[in-house]
JSON list of C-alpha atoms in Angstrom, two decimals:
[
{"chain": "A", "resi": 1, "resn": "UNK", "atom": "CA", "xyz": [-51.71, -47.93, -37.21]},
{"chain": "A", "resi": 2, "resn": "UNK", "atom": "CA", "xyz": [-51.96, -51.01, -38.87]},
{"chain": "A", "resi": 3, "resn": "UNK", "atom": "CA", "xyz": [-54.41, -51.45, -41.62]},
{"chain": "A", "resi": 4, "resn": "UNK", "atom": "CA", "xyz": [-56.79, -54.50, -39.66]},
{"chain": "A", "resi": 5, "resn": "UNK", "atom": "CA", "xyz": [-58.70, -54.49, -42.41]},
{"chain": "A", "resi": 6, "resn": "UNK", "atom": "CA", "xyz": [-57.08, -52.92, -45.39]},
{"chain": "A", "resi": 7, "resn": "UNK", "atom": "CA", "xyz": [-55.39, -54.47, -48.40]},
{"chain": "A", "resi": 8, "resn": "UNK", "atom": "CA", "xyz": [-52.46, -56.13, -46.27]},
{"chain": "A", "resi": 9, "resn": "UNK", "atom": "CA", "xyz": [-55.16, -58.53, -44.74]},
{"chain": "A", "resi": 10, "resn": "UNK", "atom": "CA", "xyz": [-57.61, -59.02, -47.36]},
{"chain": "A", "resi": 11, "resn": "UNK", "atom": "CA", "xyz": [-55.22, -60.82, -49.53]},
{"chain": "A", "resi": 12, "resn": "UNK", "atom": "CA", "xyz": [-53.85, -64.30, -49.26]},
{"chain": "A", "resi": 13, "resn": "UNK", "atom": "CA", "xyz": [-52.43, -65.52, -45.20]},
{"chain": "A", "resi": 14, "resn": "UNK", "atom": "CA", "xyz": [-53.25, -62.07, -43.52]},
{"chain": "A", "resi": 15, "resn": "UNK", "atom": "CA", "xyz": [-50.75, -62.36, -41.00]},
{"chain": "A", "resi": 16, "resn": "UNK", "atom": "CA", "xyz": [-48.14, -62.20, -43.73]},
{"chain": "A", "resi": 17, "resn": "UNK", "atom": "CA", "xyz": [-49.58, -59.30, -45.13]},
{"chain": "A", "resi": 18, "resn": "UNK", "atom": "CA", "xyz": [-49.65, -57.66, -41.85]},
{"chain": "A", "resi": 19, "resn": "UNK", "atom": "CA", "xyz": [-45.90, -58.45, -41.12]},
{"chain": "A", "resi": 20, "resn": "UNK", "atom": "CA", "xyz": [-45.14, -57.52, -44.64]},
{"chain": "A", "resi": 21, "resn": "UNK", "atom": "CA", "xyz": [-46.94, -53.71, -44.61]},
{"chain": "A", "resi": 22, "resn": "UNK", "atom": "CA", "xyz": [-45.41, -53.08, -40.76]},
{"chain": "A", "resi": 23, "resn": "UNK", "atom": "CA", "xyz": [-41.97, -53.78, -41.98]},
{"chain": "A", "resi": 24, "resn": "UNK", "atom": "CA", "xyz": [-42.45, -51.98, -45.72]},
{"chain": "A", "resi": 25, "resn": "UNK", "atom": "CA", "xyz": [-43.82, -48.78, -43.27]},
{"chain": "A", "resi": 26, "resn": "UNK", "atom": "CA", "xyz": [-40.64, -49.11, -40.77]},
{"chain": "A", "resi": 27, "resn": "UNK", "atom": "CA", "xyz": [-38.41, -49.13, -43.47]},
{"chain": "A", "resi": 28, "resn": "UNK", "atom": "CA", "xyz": [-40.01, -46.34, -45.38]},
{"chain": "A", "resi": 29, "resn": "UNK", "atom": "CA", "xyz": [-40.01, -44.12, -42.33]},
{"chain": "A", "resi": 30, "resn": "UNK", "atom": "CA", "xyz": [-36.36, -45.04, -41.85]},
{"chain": "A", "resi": 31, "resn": "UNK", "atom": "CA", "xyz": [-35.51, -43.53, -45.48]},
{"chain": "A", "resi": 32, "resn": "UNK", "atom": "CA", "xyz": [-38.16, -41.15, -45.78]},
{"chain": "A", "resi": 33, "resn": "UNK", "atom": "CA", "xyz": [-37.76, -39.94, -42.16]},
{"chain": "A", "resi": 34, "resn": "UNK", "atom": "CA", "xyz": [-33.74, -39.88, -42.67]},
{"chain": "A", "resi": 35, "resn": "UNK", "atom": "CA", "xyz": [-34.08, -37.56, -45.58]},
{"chain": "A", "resi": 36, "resn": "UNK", "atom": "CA", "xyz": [-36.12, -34.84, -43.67]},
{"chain": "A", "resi": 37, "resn": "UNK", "atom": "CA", "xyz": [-33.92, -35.03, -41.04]},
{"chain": "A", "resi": 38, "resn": "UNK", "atom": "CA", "xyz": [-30.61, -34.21, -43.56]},
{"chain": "A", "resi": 39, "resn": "UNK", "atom": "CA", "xyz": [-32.98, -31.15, -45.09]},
{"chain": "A", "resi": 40, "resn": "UNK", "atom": "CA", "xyz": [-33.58, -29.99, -41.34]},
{"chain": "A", "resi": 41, "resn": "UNK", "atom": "CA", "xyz": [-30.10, -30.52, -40.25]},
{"chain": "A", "resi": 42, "resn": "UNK", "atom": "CA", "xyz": [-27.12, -31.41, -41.80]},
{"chain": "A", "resi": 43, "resn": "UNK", "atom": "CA", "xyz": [-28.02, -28.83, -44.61]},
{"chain": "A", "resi": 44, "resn": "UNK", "atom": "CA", "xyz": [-27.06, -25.31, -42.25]},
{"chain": "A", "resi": 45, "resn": "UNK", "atom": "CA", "xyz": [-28.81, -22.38, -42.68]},
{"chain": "A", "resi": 46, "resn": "UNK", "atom": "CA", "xyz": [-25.69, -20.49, -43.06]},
{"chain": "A", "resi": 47, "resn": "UNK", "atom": "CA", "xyz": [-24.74, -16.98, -45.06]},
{"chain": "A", "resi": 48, "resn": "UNK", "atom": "CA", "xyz": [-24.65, -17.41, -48.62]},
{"chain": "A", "resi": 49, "resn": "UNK", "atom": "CA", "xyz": [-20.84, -18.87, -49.31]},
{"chain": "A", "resi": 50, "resn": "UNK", "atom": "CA", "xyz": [-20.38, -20.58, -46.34]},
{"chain": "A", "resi": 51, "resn": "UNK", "atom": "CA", "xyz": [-19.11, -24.13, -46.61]},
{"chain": "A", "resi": 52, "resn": "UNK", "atom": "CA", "xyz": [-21.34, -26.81, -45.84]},
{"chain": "A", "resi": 53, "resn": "UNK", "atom": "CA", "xyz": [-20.53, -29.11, -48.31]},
{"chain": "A", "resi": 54, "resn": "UNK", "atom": "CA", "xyz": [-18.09, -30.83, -45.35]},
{"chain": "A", "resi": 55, "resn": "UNK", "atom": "CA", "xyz": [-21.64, -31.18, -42.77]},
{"chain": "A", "resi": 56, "resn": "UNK", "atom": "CA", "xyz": [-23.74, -32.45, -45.25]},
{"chain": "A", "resi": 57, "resn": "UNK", "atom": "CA", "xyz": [-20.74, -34.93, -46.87]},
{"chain": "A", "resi": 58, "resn": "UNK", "atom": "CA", "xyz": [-20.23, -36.73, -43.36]},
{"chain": "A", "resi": 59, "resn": "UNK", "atom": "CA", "xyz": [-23.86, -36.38, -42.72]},
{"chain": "A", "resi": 60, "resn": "UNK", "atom": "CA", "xyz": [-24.67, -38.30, -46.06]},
{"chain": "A", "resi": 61, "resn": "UNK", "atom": "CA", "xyz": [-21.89, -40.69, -45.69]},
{"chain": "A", "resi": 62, "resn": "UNK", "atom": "CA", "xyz": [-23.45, -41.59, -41.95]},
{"chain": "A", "resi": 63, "resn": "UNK", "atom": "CA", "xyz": [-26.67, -42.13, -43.15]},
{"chain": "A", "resi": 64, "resn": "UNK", "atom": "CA", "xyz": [-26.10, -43.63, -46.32]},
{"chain": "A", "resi": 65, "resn": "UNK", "atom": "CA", "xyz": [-25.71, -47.53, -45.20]},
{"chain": "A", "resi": 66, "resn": "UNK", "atom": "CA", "xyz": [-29.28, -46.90, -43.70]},
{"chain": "A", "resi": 67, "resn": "UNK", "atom": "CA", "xyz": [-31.07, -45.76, -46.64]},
{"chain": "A", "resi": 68, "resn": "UNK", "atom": "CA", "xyz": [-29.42, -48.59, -48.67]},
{"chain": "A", "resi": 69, "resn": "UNK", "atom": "CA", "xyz": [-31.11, -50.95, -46.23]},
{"chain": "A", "resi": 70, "resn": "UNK", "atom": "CA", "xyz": [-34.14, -49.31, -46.03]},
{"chain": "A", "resi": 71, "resn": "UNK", "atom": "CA", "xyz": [-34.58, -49.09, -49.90]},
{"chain": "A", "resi": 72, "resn": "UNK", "atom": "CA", "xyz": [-34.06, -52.84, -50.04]},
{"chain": "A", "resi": 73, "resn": "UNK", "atom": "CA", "xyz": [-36.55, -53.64, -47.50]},
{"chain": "A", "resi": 74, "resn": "UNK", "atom": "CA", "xyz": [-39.06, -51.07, -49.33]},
{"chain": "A", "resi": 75, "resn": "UNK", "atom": "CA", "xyz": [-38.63, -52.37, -52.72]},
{"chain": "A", "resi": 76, "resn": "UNK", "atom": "CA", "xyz": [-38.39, -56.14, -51.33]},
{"chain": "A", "resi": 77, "resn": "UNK", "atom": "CA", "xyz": [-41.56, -56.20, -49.68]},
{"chain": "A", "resi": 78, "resn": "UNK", "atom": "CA", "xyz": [-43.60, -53.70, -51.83]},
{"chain": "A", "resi": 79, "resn": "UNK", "atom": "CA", "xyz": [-42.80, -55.98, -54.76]},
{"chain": "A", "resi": 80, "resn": "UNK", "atom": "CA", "xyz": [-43.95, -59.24, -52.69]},
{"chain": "A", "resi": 81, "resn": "UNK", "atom": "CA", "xyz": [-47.16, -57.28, -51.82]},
{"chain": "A", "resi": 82, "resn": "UNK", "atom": "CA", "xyz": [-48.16, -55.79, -55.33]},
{"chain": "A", "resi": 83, "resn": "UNK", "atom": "CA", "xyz": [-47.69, -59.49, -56.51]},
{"chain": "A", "resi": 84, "resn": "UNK", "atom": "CA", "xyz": [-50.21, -60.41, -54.27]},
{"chain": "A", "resi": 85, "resn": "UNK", "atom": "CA", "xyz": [-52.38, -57.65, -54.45]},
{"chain": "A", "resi": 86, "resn": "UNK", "atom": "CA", "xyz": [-52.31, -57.05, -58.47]},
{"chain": "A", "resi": 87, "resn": "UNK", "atom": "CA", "xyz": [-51.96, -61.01, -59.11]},
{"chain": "A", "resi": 88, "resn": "UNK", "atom": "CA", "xyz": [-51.65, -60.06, -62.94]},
{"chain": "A", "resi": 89, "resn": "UNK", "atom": "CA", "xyz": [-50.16, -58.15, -65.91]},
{"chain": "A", "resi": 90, "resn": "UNK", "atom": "CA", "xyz": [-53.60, -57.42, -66.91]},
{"chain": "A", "resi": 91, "resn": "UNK", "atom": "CA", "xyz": [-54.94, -55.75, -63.60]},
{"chain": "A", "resi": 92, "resn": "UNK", "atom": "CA", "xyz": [-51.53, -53.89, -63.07]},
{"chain": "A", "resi": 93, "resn": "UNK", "atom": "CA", "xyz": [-52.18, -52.07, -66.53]},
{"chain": "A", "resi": 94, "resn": "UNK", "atom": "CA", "xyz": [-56.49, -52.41, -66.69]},
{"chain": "A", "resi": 95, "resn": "UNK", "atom": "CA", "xyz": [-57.12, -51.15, -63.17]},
{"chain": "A", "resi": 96, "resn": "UNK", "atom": "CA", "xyz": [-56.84, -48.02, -60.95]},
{"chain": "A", "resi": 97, "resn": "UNK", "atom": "CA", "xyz": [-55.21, -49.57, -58.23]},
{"chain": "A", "resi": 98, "resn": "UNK", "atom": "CA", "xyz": [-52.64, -50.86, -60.88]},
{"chain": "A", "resi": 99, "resn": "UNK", "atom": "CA", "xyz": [-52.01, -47.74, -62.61]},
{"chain": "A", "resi": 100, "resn": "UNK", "atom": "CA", "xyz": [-51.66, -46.08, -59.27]},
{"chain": "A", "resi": 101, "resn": "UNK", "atom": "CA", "xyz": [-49.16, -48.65, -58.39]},
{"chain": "A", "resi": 102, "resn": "UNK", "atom": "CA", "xyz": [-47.03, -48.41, -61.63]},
{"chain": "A", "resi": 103, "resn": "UNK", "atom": "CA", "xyz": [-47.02, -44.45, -60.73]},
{"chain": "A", "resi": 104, "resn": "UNK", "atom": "CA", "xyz": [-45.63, -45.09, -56.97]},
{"chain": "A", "resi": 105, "resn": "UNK", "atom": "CA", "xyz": [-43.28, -47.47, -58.77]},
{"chain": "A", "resi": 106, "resn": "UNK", "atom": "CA", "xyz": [-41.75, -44.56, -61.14]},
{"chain": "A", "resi": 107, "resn": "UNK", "atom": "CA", "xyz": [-41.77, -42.39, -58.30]},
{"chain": "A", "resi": 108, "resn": "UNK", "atom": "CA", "xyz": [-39.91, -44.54, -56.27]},
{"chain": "A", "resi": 109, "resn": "UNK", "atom": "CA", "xyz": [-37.48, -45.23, -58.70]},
{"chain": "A", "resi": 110, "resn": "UNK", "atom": "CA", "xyz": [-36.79, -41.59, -59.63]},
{"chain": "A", "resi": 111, "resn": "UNK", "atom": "CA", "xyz": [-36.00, -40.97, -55.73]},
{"chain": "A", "resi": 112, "resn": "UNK", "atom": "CA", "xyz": [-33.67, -43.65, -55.74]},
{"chain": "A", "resi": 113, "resn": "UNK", "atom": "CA", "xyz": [-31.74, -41.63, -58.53]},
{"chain": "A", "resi": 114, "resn": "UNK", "atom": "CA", "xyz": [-32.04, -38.88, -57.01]},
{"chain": "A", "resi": 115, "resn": "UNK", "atom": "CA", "xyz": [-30.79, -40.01, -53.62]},
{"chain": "A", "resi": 116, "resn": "UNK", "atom": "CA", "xyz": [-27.62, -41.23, -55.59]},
{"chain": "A", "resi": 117, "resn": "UNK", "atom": "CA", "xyz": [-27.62, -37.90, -57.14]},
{"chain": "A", "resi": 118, "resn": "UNK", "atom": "CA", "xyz": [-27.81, -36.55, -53.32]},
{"chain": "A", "resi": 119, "resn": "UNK", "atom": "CA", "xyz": [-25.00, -38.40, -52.05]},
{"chain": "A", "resi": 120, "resn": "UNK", "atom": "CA", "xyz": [-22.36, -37.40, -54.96]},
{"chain": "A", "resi": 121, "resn": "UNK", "atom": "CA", "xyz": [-23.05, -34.02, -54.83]},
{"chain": "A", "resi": 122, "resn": "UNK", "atom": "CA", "xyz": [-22.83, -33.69, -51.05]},
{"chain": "A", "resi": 123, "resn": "UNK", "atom": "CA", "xyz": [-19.65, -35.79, -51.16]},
{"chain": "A", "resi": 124, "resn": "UNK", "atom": "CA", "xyz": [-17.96, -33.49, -53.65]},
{"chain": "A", "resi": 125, "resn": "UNK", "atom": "CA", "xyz": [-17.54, -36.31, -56.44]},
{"chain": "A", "resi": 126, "resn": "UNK", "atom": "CA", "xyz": [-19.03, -34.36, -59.17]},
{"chain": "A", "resi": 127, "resn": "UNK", "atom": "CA", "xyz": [-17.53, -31.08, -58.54]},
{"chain": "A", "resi": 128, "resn": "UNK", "atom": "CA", "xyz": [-13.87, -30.93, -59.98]},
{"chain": "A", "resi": 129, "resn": "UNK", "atom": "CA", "xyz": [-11.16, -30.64, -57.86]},
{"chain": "A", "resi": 130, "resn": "UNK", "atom": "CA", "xyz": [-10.68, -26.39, -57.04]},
{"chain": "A", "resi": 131, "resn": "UNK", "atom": "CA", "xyz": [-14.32, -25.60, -56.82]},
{"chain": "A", "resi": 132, "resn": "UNK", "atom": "CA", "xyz": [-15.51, -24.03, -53.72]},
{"chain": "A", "resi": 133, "resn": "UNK", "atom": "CA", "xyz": [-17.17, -25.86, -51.33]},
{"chain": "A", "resi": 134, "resn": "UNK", "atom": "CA", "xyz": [-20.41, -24.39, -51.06]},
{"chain": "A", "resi": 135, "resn": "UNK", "atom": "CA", "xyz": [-21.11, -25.27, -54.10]},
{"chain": "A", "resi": 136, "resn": "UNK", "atom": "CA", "xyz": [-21.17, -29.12, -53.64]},
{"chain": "A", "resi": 137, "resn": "UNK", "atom": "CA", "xyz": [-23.48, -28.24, -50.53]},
{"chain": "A", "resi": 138, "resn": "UNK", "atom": "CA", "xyz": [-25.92, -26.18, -52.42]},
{"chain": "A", "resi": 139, "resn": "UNK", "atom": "CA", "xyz": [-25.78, -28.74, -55.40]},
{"chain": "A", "resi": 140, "resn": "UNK", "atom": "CA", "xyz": [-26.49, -31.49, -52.63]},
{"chain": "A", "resi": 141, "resn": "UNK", "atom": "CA", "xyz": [-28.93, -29.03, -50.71]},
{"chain": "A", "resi": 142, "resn": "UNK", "atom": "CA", "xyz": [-31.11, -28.72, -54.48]},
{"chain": "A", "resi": 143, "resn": "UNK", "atom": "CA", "xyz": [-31.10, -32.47, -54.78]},
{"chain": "A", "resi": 144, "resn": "UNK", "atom": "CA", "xyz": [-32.41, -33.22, -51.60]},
{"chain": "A", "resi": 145, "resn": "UNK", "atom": "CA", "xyz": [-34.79, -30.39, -51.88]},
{"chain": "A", "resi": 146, "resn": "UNK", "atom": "CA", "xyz": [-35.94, -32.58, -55.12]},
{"chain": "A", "resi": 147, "resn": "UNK", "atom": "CA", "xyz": [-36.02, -35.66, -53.16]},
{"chain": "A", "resi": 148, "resn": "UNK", "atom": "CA", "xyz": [-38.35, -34.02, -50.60]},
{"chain": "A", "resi": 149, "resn": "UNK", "atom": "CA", "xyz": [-40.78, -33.00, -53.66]},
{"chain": "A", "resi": 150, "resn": "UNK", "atom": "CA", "xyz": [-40.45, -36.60, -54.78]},
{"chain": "A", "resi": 151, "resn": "UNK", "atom": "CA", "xyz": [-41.11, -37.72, -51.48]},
{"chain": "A", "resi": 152, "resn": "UNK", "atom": "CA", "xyz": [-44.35, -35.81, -51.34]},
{"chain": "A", "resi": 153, "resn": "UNK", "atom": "CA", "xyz": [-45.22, -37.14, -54.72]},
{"chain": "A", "resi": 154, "resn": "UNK", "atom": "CA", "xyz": [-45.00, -40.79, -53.73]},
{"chain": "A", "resi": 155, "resn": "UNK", "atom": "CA", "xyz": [-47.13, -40.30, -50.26]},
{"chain": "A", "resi": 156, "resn": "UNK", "atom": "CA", "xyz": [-49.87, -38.89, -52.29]},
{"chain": "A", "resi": 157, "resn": "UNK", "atom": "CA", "xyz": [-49.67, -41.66, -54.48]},
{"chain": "A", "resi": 158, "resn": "UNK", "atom": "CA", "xyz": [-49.43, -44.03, -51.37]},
{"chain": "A", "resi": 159, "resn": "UNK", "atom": "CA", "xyz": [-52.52, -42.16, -49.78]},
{"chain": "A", "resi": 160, "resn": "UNK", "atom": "CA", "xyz": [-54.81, -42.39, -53.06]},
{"chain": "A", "resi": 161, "resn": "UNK", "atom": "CA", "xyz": [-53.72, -45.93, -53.27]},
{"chain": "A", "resi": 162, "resn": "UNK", "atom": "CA", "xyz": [-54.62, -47.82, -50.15]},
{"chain": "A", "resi": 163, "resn": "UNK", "atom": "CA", "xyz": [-58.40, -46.20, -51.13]},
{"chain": "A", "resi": 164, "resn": "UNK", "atom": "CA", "xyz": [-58.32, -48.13, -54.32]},
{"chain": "A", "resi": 165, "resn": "UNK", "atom": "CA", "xyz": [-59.80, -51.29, -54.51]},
{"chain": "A", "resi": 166, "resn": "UNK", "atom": "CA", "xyz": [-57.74, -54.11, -55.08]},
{"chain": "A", "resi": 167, "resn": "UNK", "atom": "CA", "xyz": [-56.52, -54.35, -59.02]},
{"chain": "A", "resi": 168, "resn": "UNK", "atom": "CA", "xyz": [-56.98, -58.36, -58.25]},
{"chain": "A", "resi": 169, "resn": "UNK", "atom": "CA", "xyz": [-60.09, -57.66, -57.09]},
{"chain": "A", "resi": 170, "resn": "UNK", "atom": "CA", "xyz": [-61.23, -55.31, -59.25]},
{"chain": "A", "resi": 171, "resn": "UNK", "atom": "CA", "xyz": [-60.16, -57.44, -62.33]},
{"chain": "A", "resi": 172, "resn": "UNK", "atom": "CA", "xyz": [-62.24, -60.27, -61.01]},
{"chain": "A", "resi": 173, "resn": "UNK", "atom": "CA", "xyz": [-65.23, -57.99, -61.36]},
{"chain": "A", "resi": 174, "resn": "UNK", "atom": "CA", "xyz": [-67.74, -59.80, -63.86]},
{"chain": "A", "resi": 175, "resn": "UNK", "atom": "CA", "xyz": [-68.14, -56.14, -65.37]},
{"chain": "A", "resi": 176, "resn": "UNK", "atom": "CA", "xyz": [-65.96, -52.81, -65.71]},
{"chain": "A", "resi": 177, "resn": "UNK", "atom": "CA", "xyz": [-68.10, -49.71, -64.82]},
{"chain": "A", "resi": 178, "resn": "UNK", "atom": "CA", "xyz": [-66.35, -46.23, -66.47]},
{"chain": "A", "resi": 179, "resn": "UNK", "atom": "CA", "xyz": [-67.13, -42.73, -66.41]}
]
């Protein structure tokens, strides 16, 4: 449900915000949702040996166009809404929210290397030429399986985050309370 009263309308034109967090969502649960449905899927659960590497190749070559989008539109409108949430280098580094945002951000990134990771090892492009096909599809099957963790990662993150108070707010504050 949109967040009526979260950090997507308490910043700047809230109607923006709101339009920017529903599309930032959509596009997450394009990627995020396309990569569970590859784990549950296009990755059989066949006998050990058994070729999947040719499933999980034309799987990963169908969906990668979508993830490409969708990792544009995250990144794109995450980046226009932690400029207008954080509003400075000094509450991106001096402030929870901040901090929590800079972790999401290395998160993100590192699942974005491991999706391209994902998609050359279920294509066969780093396996040399001769070697058995289930190998590319368990190689592809481990980096997706590391995707998923990383996945999990950056929706804890997410979930701790939209709790935090603002890092613009926050370093507004006329005093910095710590523990």
């Amino acid at each position: 449900t949109p967040g009526l009263a979260g950090h997507a309308a308490n910043t700047g034109n809230g109607a923006v915000g709101e339009a920017l967090d529903a599309v930032h969502l959509a596009a997450a649960a394009v990627w995020l949702g396309g990569l569970v449905l590859l784990a549950l899927f296009a990755v059989p659960r066949r006998a050990a040996g058994a070729p999947v590497r040719q499933d999980l190749a034309s799987a990963a070559r169908a969906f990668a166009p979508w993830a490409l989008g969708a990792v544009a539109v995250v990144v794109g409108t995450g980046i226009v809404q932690s400029l207008r949430n954080v509003g400075s280098w000094y509450a991106l580094v001096h402030t929870a929210y901040g901090r929590l945002l800079v972790a999401k951000i290395g998160l993100v990134a590192a699942l974005v290397l491991l999706g391209a990771t994902t998609r050359r090892a279920a294509t066969g492009r780093w396996v040399r030429g001769g070697a058995p096909a289930h190998r590319a599809g368990k190689g592809a099957a481990l980096a997706l399986t590391a995707e998923l963790v990383v996945v999990a990662g950056v929706l804890g993150v997410t979930a701790t985050l939209v709790n935090a108070e603002l890092a613009r707010q926050a370093a507004a504050a006329p005093y910095v309370s710590s523990f």
